[in-house]
Amino acid sequence: MADMFKNYINGIWKESASGETFERRNPANGELVATYTKGTAADVNEAVDAANTAFKSWRLYPAPKRGEVLFKAARLLEDRKEDLAREMTEEMGKVLDETRGDVQEAIDMTYYMAGEGRRMFGDTVQSEMKNKFQMSVRKPLGVVGLITPWNFPMAIPSWKMMPALIAGNTVVIKPASFVPRSTIRLVEILEEAGIPAGVVNIVLGTGGEVGDALMQHPDVPVISFTGSTETGKTISLAAAAHNKRLTLEMGGKNAVIVNDDANLDLAAESILWGAFGTTGQRCTATSRVIVHKSVQQELVNRLVKGAQSLKIGNGLEAGIQVGPQVSEGQRATTVKYVEIGKREGAELVIGGNIATGDGLDNGWFHEPTIFNNVSRDMRIAQEEIFGPVVSLIPFEDLDDAFSIVNGVQYGLSAAIFTQNVNNAFRAMQDIYTGILYINAGTTGAEIHLPFGGTKATGNGHREAGTAALDFYTEWQAIYVDYSGKLQRAQIDPVN
Ligand code: NAD
């Protein structure tokens, strides 16, 4: 019998009044992983009420003390890292090394934000007038609604939850329905670490019902969303209608430039990892390789050799490098784009098929796939695929390469491989993405720098680092006049 998981509302694990459930099966073999209560708008209302009540005291609980709860949670995450990673692979599909990395990101973020509890800096500045003191302080916003995707089941919830909590907000989170268990574990750990009832709540269920109920609720002034650009647009409209503060982290079409002066071995290794790690299902996955014509064939040879040697299978088994896709639908999208690429006249150099045999038939596996001689306007060079497919686009002039990188609707991550420092600085100047790597692939962000993208990838906010605190707090400017008389700013002279 698989475990049955419930909502967590006001410090109590409880089933939805709907009485309905949904299940999740292992994408590598179809085995039942867990059953979940299926939440409704009524559960969201109850969770928001609890979070609203808890906000009254949590906002006044000193930030260093909130930090102590987070420190304890971080230590518990560390102690349980291996079990949490195994569970995540079973539910989401990515290989064990990567789910360990996912949990590690949550550990890092939790420690980092715990430390922020003792900083939370504002400014103290001199007044234009005598006997007047002034400063700025961060204030929490209230109940924060968090809506998360399935590809980083613990890291992304932690990026949102920890800065929200350390700043004094309370939280209602709705995880993606493919992977609720990792987020539930995070909430269990916060509970064990001593988070008061109502401060963190989780409601499981569909985006259309539970997610939308969060969007519509008048007592949720803030929403943080990570997911597809399509859903993000719907969310954006709902947020505007209710005047909610909103952060959106959405799709990507990330590119690596391989210049003629690149270390080709390093570039090839990084591209294989960026394109086929997490089976291509990272928002920062390498989806385009913009390669100088003079090294194109050599790079293709290396990539094909590397892709051939990748071991596909159940991510819990030793030596496996490419797991299944998260679902049948996600794999169908990959299949669809492979067909589109072929029809558009791109040259398929390896892969292109559903992966079968050898224990793969009951999972959502797809071969690592490389298209060569892709042109910049083809759909496979423009649209997010979110599967193990990468397209090589040749160039001759570096300025042209920059314009190809920038010539998509997204702007999350990009990279350049070059041994020439001038070219590296030109890339820093001319590439317009939220994240840029020099001589490293498009994935691998660390939690203490701002994370997010330009253009259709986001809406101008950033997660992680202290940038996250800017989203989860409001500035209050405080002026204290102790002169005992009316001092009119900009009007009265100093005397
Ligand atoms: P998705 O948009 O399908 O779902 C994301 C979340 O939104 C889920 O929890 C879903 O249930 C919820 N949702 C769906 N419809 C909703 C609605 N109408 N109202 C409220 N909530 C709703 O995305 P996904 O398939 O889970 O994730 C993959 C996508 O996420 C990719 O496009 C990827 O690029 C993106 N992503 C972006 C980043 C980033 O930081 N930029 C990181 C990871 C993933």
GROMACS .gro file of N, CA and C in nm, residues 103-217:
model
  345
  103VAL      N    1   1.820   1.866  -0.330
  103VAL     CA    2   1.806   1.878  -0.184
  103VAL      C    3   1.914   1.973  -0.130
  104GLN      N    4   2.036   1.962  -0.187
  104GLN     CA    5   2.144   2.048  -0.140
  104GLN      C    6   2.110   2.196  -0.161
  105GLU      N    7   2.044   2.225  -0.273
  105GLU     CA    8   2.002   2.364  -0.296
  105GLU      C    9   1.908   2.412  -0.187
  106ALA      N   10   1.816   2.322  -0.146
  106ALA     CA   11   1.724   2.358  -0.038
  106ALA      C   12   1.801   2.380   0.092
  107ILE      N   13   1.901   2.295   0.117
  107ILE     CA   14   1.983   2.312   0.238
  107ILE      C   15   2.053   2.448   0.233
  108ASP      N   16   2.116   2.476   0.119
  108ASP     CA   17   2.191   2.602   0.105
  108ASP      C   18   2.099   2.722   0.124
  109MET      N   19   1.982   2.715   0.060
  109MET     CA   20   1.889   2.829   0.068
  109MET      C   21   1.839   2.848   0.211
  110THR      N   22   1.816   2.736   0.280
  110THR     CA   23   1.762   2.746   0.416
  110THR      C   24   1.868   2.805   0.510
  111TYR      N   25   1.993   2.760   0.496
  111TYR     CA   26   2.100   2.820   0.578
  111TYR      C   27   2.117   2.968   0.544
  112TYR      N   28   2.115   2.996   0.416
  112TYR     CA   29   2.140   3.134   0.372
  112TYR      C   30   2.034   3.228   0.430
  113MET      N   31   1.908   3.189   0.415
  113MET     CA   32   1.801   3.277   0.463
  113MET      C   33   1.796   3.279   0.616
  114ALA      N   34   1.833   3.169   0.680
  114ALA     CA   35   1.843   3.169   0.826
  114ALA      C   36   1.940   3.279   0.870
  115GLY      N   37   2.052   3.289   0.800
  115GLY     CA   38   2.152   3.393   0.830
  115GLY      C   39   2.098   3.533   0.807
  116GLU      N   40   2.013   3.547   0.706
  116GLU     CA   41   1.954   3.679   0.678
  116GLU      C   42   1.873   3.730   0.797
  117GLY      N   43   1.825   3.637   0.881
  117GLY     CA   44   1.750   3.678   0.999
  117GLY      C   45   1.830   3.771   1.089
  118ARG      N   46   1.962   3.761   1.086
  118ARG     CA   47   2.046   3.850   1.167
  118ARG      C   48   2.097   3.969   1.088
  119ARG      N   49   2.054   3.980   0.963
  119ARG     CA   50   2.096   4.098   0.884
  119ARG      C   51   1.972   4.182   0.852
  120MET      N   52   1.900   4.144   0.748
  120MET     CA   53   1.778   4.217   0.714
  120MET      C   54   1.805   4.368   0.716
  121PHE      N   55   1.917   4.407   0.652
  121PHE     CA   56   1.962   4.545   0.665
  121PHE      C   57   1.869   4.645   0.598
  122GLY      N   58   1.858   4.763   0.659
  122GLY     CA   59   1.801   4.879   0.592
  122GLY      C   60   1.907   4.988   0.594
  123ASP      N   61   1.868   5.111   0.561
  123ASP     CA   62   1.962   5.224   0.561
  123ASP      C   63   1.931   5.316   0.678
  124THR      N   64   2.036   5.372   0.738
  124THR     CA   65   2.014   5.490   0.822
  124THR      C   66   2.090   5.602   0.752
  125VAL      N   67   2.023   5.712   0.729
  125VAL     CA   68   2.087   5.822   0.656
  125VAL      C   69   2.067   5.953   0.731
  126GLN      N   70   2.152   6.048   0.702
  126GLN     CA   71   2.143   6.179   0.767
  126GLN      C   72   2.026   6.258   0.711
  127SER      N   73   1.958   6.331   0.799
  127SER     CA   74   1.849   6.417   0.754
  127SER      C   75   1.903   6.549   0.700
  128GLU      N   76   1.820   6.616   0.621
  128GLU     CA   77   1.854   6.753   0.576
  128GLU      C   78   1.836   6.853   0.690
  129MET      N   79   1.770   6.807   0.798
  129MET     CA   80   1.738   6.898   0.909
  129MET      C   81   1.807   6.856   1.037
  130LYS      N   82   1.818   6.950   1.127
  130LYS     CA   83   1.875   6.918   1.257
  130LYS      C   84   1.774   6.837   1.340
  131ASN      N   85   1.824   6.763   1.434
  131ASN     CA   86   1.738   6.692   1.530
  131ASN      C   87   1.632   6.607   1.461
  132LYS      N   88   1.675   6.538   1.363
  132LYS     CA   89   1.584   6.450   1.291
  132LYS      C   90   1.662   6.325   1.250
  133PHE      N   91   1.601   6.211   1.270
  133PHE     CA   92   1.667   6.083   1.244
  133PHE      C   93   1.586   6.008   1.139
  134GLN      N   94   1.655   5.937   1.049
  134GLN     CA   95   1.575   5.863   0.950
  134GLN      C   96   1.640   5.731   0.908
  135MET      N   97   1.552   5.640   0.873
  135MET     CA   98   1.600   5.505   0.837
  135MET      C   99   1.495   5.435   0.751
  136SER      N  100   1.537   5.325   0.689
  136SER     CA  101   1.440   5.242   0.617
  136SER      C  102   1.444   5.102   0.676
  137VAL      N  103   1.326   5.041   0.686
  137VAL     CA  104   1.318   4.904   0.740
  137VAL      C  105   1.234   4.818   0.646
  138ARG      N  106   1.265   4.689   0.645
  138ARG     CA  107   1.187   4.595   0.565
  138ARG      C  108   1.066   4.549   0.645
  139LYS      N  109   0.952   4.543   0.579
  139LYS     CA  110   0.830   4.493   0.644
  139LYS      C  111   0.776   4.375   0.564
  140PRO      N  112   0.724   4.273   0.633
  140PRO     CA  113   0.663   4.161   0.559
  140PRO      C  114   0.530   4.206   0.497
  141LEU      N  115   0.478   4.122   0.409
  141LEU     CA  116   0.362   4.162   0.330
  141LEU      C  117   0.233   4.093   0.373
  142GLY      N  118   0.244   3.979   0.439
  142GLY     CA  119   0.123   3.906   0.480
  142GLY      C  120   0.126   3.762   0.433
  143VAL      N  121   0.015   3.715   0.380
  143VAL     CA  122   0.005   3.575   0.333
  143VAL      C  123   0.058   3.569   0.190
  144VAL      N  124   0.155   3.482   0.170
  144VAL     CA  125   0.217   3.468   0.039
  144VAL      C  126   0.172   3.336  -0.023
  145GLY      N  127   0.123   3.340  -0.146
  145GLY     CA  128   0.083   3.218  -0.217
  145GLY      C  129   0.196   3.173  -0.308
  146LEU      N  130   0.235   3.047  -0.296
  146LEU     CA  131   0.348   2.994  -0.374
  146LEU      C  132   0.298   2.882  -0.466
  147ILE      N  133   0.330   2.893  -0.594
  147ILE     CA  134   0.287   2.793  -0.693
  147ILE      C  135   0.411   2.744  -0.765
  148THR      N  136   0.438   2.613  -0.756
  148THR     CA  137   0.568   2.563  -0.801
  148THR      C  138   0.556   2.452  -0.907
  149PRO      N  139   0.661   2.435  -0.989
  149PRO     CA  140   0.661   2.334  -1.095
  149PRO      C  141   0.720   2.202  -1.045
  150TRP      N  142   0.732   2.106  -1.138
  150TRP     CA  143   0.772   1.972  -1.094
  150TRP      C  144   0.922   1.943  -1.111
  151ASN      N  145   0.995   2.032  -1.179
  151ASN     CA  146   1.131   1.990  -1.216
  151ASN      C  147   1.235   2.005  -1.105
  152PHE      N  148   1.210   2.094  -1.008
  152PHE     CA  149   1.297   2.103  -0.889
  152PHE      C  150   1.206   2.094  -0.766
  153PRO      N  151   1.166   1.972  -0.730
  153PRO     CA  152   1.057   1.954  -0.634
  153PRO      C  153   1.086   2.008  -0.494
  154MET      N  154   1.214   2.018  -0.455
  154MET     CA  155   1.241   2.074  -0.323
  154MET      C  156   1.314   2.208  -0.333
  155ALA      N  157   1.402   2.220  -0.431
  155ALA     CA  158   1.480   2.344  -0.442
  155ALA      C  159   1.388   2.464  -0.464
  156ILE      N  160   1.299   2.454  -0.562
  156ILE     CA  161   1.217   2.572  -0.594
  156ILE      C  162   1.124   2.609  -0.478
  157PRO      N  163   1.054   2.513  -0.417
  157PRO     CA  164   0.975   2.553  -0.299
  157PRO      C  165   1.062   2.620  -0.191
  158SER      N  166   1.186   2.574  -0.175
  158SER     CA  167   1.270   2.637  -0.071
  158SER      C  168   1.312   2.778  -0.111
  159TRP      N  169   1.336   2.801  -0.242
  159TRP     CA  170   1.373   2.937  -0.286
  159TRP      C  171   1.264   3.037  -0.254
  160LYS      N  172   1.140   2.988  -0.253
  160LYS     CA  173   1.029   3.079  -0.230
  160LYS      C  174   0.996   3.087  -0.080
  161MET      N  175   0.991   2.969  -0.018
  161MET     CA  176   0.945   2.964   0.120
  161MET      C  177   1.042   3.032   0.218
  162MET      N  178   1.171   3.005   0.202
  162MET     CA  179   1.266   3.052   0.304
  162MET      C  180   1.278   3.204   0.308
  163PRO      N  181   1.291   3.273   0.194
  163PRO     CA  182   1.294   3.419   0.204
  163PRO      C  183   1.161   3.476   0.252
  164ALA      N  184   1.049   3.413   0.211
  164ALA     CA  185   0.918   3.463   0.257
  164ALA      C  186   0.909   3.453   0.409
  165LEU      N  187   0.953   3.339   0.463
  165LEU     CA  188   0.940   3.315   0.607
  165LEU      C  189   1.035   3.402   0.689
  166ILE      N  190   1.159   3.413   0.643
  166ILE     CA  191   1.255   3.489   0.725
  166ILE      C  192   1.212   3.636   0.732
  167ALA      N  193   1.144   3.681   0.627
  167ALA     CA  194   1.099   3.821   0.626
  167ALA      C  195   0.975   3.842   0.712
  168GLY      N  196   0.914   3.733   0.761
  168GLY     CA  197   0.800   3.749   0.851
  168GLY      C  198   0.665   3.726   0.786
  169ASN      N  199   0.665   3.677   0.662
  169ASN     CA  200   0.539   3.644   0.596
  169ASN      C  201   0.494   3.504   0.637
  170THR      N  202   0.367   3.474   0.611
  170THR     CA  203   0.320   3.336   0.625
  170THR      C  204   0.286   3.284   0.485
  171VAL      N  205   0.277   3.151   0.474
  171VAL     CA  206   0.282   3.088   0.342
  171VAL      C  207   0.170   2.987   0.321
  172VAL      N  208   0.113   2.989   0.201
  172VAL     CA  209   0.032   2.875   0.153
  172VAL      C  210   0.097   2.830   0.023
  173ILE      N  211   0.141   2.705   0.018
  173ILE     CA  212   0.209   2.656  -0.103
  173ILE      C  213   0.125   2.549  -0.172
  174LYS      N  214   0.126   2.557  -0.305
  174LYS     CA  215   0.065   2.452  -0.387
  174LYS      C  216   0.173   2.395  -0.479
  175PRO      N  217   0.220   2.274  -0.449
  175PRO     CA  218   0.324   2.216  -0.536
  175PRO      C  219   0.263   2.156  -0.662
  176ALA      N  220   0.347   2.127  -0.761
  176ALA     CA  221   0.300   2.062  -0.884
  176ALA      C  222   0.248   1.921  -0.849
  177SER      N  223   0.144   1.878  -0.919
  177SER     CA  224   0.079   1.752  -0.882
  177SER      C  225   0.164   1.628  -0.914
  178PHE      N  226   0.269   1.643  -0.995
  178PHE     CA  227   0.356   1.526  -1.020
  178PHE      C  228   0.449   1.499  -0.901
  179VAL      N  229   0.475   1.601  -0.820
  179VAL     CA  230   0.582   1.584  -0.719
  179VAL      C  231   0.549   1.644  -0.582
  180PRO      N  232   0.430   1.619  -0.528
  180PRO     CA  233   0.401   1.686  -0.401
  180PRO      C  234   0.488   1.638  -0.285
  181ARG      N  235   0.537   1.513  -0.294
  181ARG     CA  236   0.597   1.455  -0.174
  181ARG      C  237   0.719   1.533  -0.124
  182SER      N  238   0.805   1.579  -0.216
  182SER     CA  239   0.925   1.650  -0.170
  182SER      C  240   0.889   1.780  -0.098
  183THR      N  241   0.784   1.847  -0.146
  183THR     CA  242   0.743   1.972  -0.079
  183THR      C  243   0.681   1.939   0.056
  184ILE      N  244   0.606   1.827   0.061
  184ILE     CA  245   0.549   1.784   0.189
  184ILE      C  246   0.662   1.755   0.289
  185ARG      N  247   0.769   1.691   0.243
  185ARG     CA  248   0.882   1.663   0.334
  185ARG      C  249   0.943   1.793   0.387
  186LEU      N  250   0.950   1.892   0.301
  186LEU     CA  251   1.006   2.021   0.343
  186LEU      C  252   0.917   2.081   0.453
  187VAL      N  253   0.786   2.071   0.434
  187VAL     CA  254   0.694   2.127   0.533
  187VAL      C  255   0.702   2.045   0.664
  188GLU      N  256   0.713   1.913   0.651
  188GLU     CA  257   0.726   1.829   0.772
  188GLU      C  258   0.849   1.871   0.852
  189ILE      N  259   0.956   1.899   0.779
  189ILE     CA  260   1.082   1.935   0.846
  189ILE      C  261   1.068   2.071   0.914
  190LEU      N  262   1.001   2.163   0.850
  190LEU     CA  263   0.978   2.294   0.914
  190LEU      C  264   0.893   2.277   1.040
  191GLU      N  265   0.795   2.188   1.030
  191GLU     CA  266   0.710   2.160   1.148
  191GLU      C  267   0.796   2.106   1.262
  192GLU      N  268   0.882   2.010   1.228
  192GLU     CA  269   0.969   1.950   1.330
  192GLU      C  270   1.067   2.052   1.387
  193ALA      N  271   1.106   2.147   1.303
  193ALA     CA  272   1.201   2.250   1.349
  193ALA      C  273   1.133   2.354   1.437
  194GLY      N  274   1.000   2.349   1.445
  194GLY     CA  275   0.930   2.437   1.539
  194GLY      C  276   0.856   2.553   1.476
  195ILE      N  277   0.827   2.545   1.348
  195ILE     CA  278   0.752   2.655   1.286
  195ILE      C  279   0.611   2.656   1.348
  196PRO      N  280   0.563   2.771   1.393
  196PRO     CA  281   0.431   2.771   1.460
  196PRO      C  282   0.316   2.735   1.365
  197ALA      N  283   0.208   2.684   1.421
  197ALA     CA  284   0.090   2.645   1.341
  197ALA      C  285   0.041   2.763   1.259
  198GLY      N  286   0.008   2.736   1.135
  198GLY     CA  287  -0.050   2.839   1.048
  198GLY      C  288   0.052   2.919   0.970
  199VAL      N  289   0.179   2.913   1.011
  199VAL     CA  290   0.281   2.993   0.941
  199VAL      C  291   0.310   2.934   0.803
  200VAL      N  292   0.314   2.800   0.796
  200VAL     CA  293   0.332   2.732   0.666
  200VAL      C  294   0.216   2.636   0.646
  201ASN      N  295   0.152   2.646   0.530
  201ASN     CA  296   0.039   2.558   0.496
  201ASN      C  297   0.062   2.504   0.357
  202ILE      N  298   0.018   2.380   0.334
  202ILE     CA  299   0.031   2.323   0.200
  202ILE      C  300  -0.105   2.266   0.159
  203VAL      N  301  -0.146   2.301   0.037
  203VAL     CA  302  -0.271   2.246  -0.017
  203VAL      C  303  -0.236   2.180  -0.150
  204LEU      N  304  -0.271   2.051  -0.161
  204LEU     CA  305  -0.239   1.971  -0.280
  204LEU      C  306  -0.355   1.974  -0.377
  205GLY      N  307  -0.323   1.966  -0.505
  205GLY     CA  308  -0.433   1.962  -0.603
  205GLY      C  309  -0.394   2.027  -0.733
  206THR      N  310  -0.493   2.050  -0.817
  206THR     CA  311  -0.465   2.098  -0.952
  206THR      C  312  -0.441   2.249  -0.954
  207GLY      N  313  -0.375   2.293  -1.062
  207GLY     CA  314  -0.354   2.436  -1.080
  207GLY      C  315  -0.486   2.506  -1.103
  208GLY      N  316  -0.572   2.442  -1.184
  208GLY     CA  317  -0.700   2.504  -1.219
  208GLY      C  318  -0.788   2.529  -1.097
  209GLU      N  319  -0.776   2.442  -0.996
  209GLU     CA  320  -0.863   2.462  -0.878
  209GLU      C  321  -0.786   2.527  -0.761
  210VAL      N  322  -0.683   2.455  -0.711
  210VAL     CA  323  -0.614   2.507  -0.592
  210VAL      C  324  -0.532   2.632  -0.627
  211GLY      N  325  -0.459   2.624  -0.740
  211GLY     CA  326  -0.378   2.739  -0.781
  211GLY      C  327  -0.466   2.860  -0.807
  212ASP      N  328  -0.573   2.837  -0.879
  212ASP     CA  329  -0.661   2.948  -0.912
  212ASP      C  330  -0.726   3.008  -0.787
  213ALA      N  331  -0.760   2.922  -0.691
  213ALA     CA  332  -0.821   2.974  -0.568
  213ALA      C  333  -0.724   3.067  -0.495
  214LEU      N  334  -0.595   3.034  -0.499
  214LEU     CA  335  -0.496   3.124  -0.439
  214LEU      C  336  -0.492   3.257  -0.514
  215MET      N  337  -0.500   3.246  -0.647
  215MET     CA  338  -0.496   3.367  -0.729
  215MET      C  339  -0.615   3.458  -0.700
  216GLN      N  340  -0.730   3.398  -0.674
  216GLN     CA  341  -0.852   3.478  -0.657
  216GLN      C  342  -0.870   3.530  -0.514
  217HIS      N  343  -0.795   3.473  -0.418
  217HIS     CA  344  -0.825   3.504  -0.279
  217HIS      C  345  -0.784   3.647  -0.242
   0.00000   0.00000   0.00000
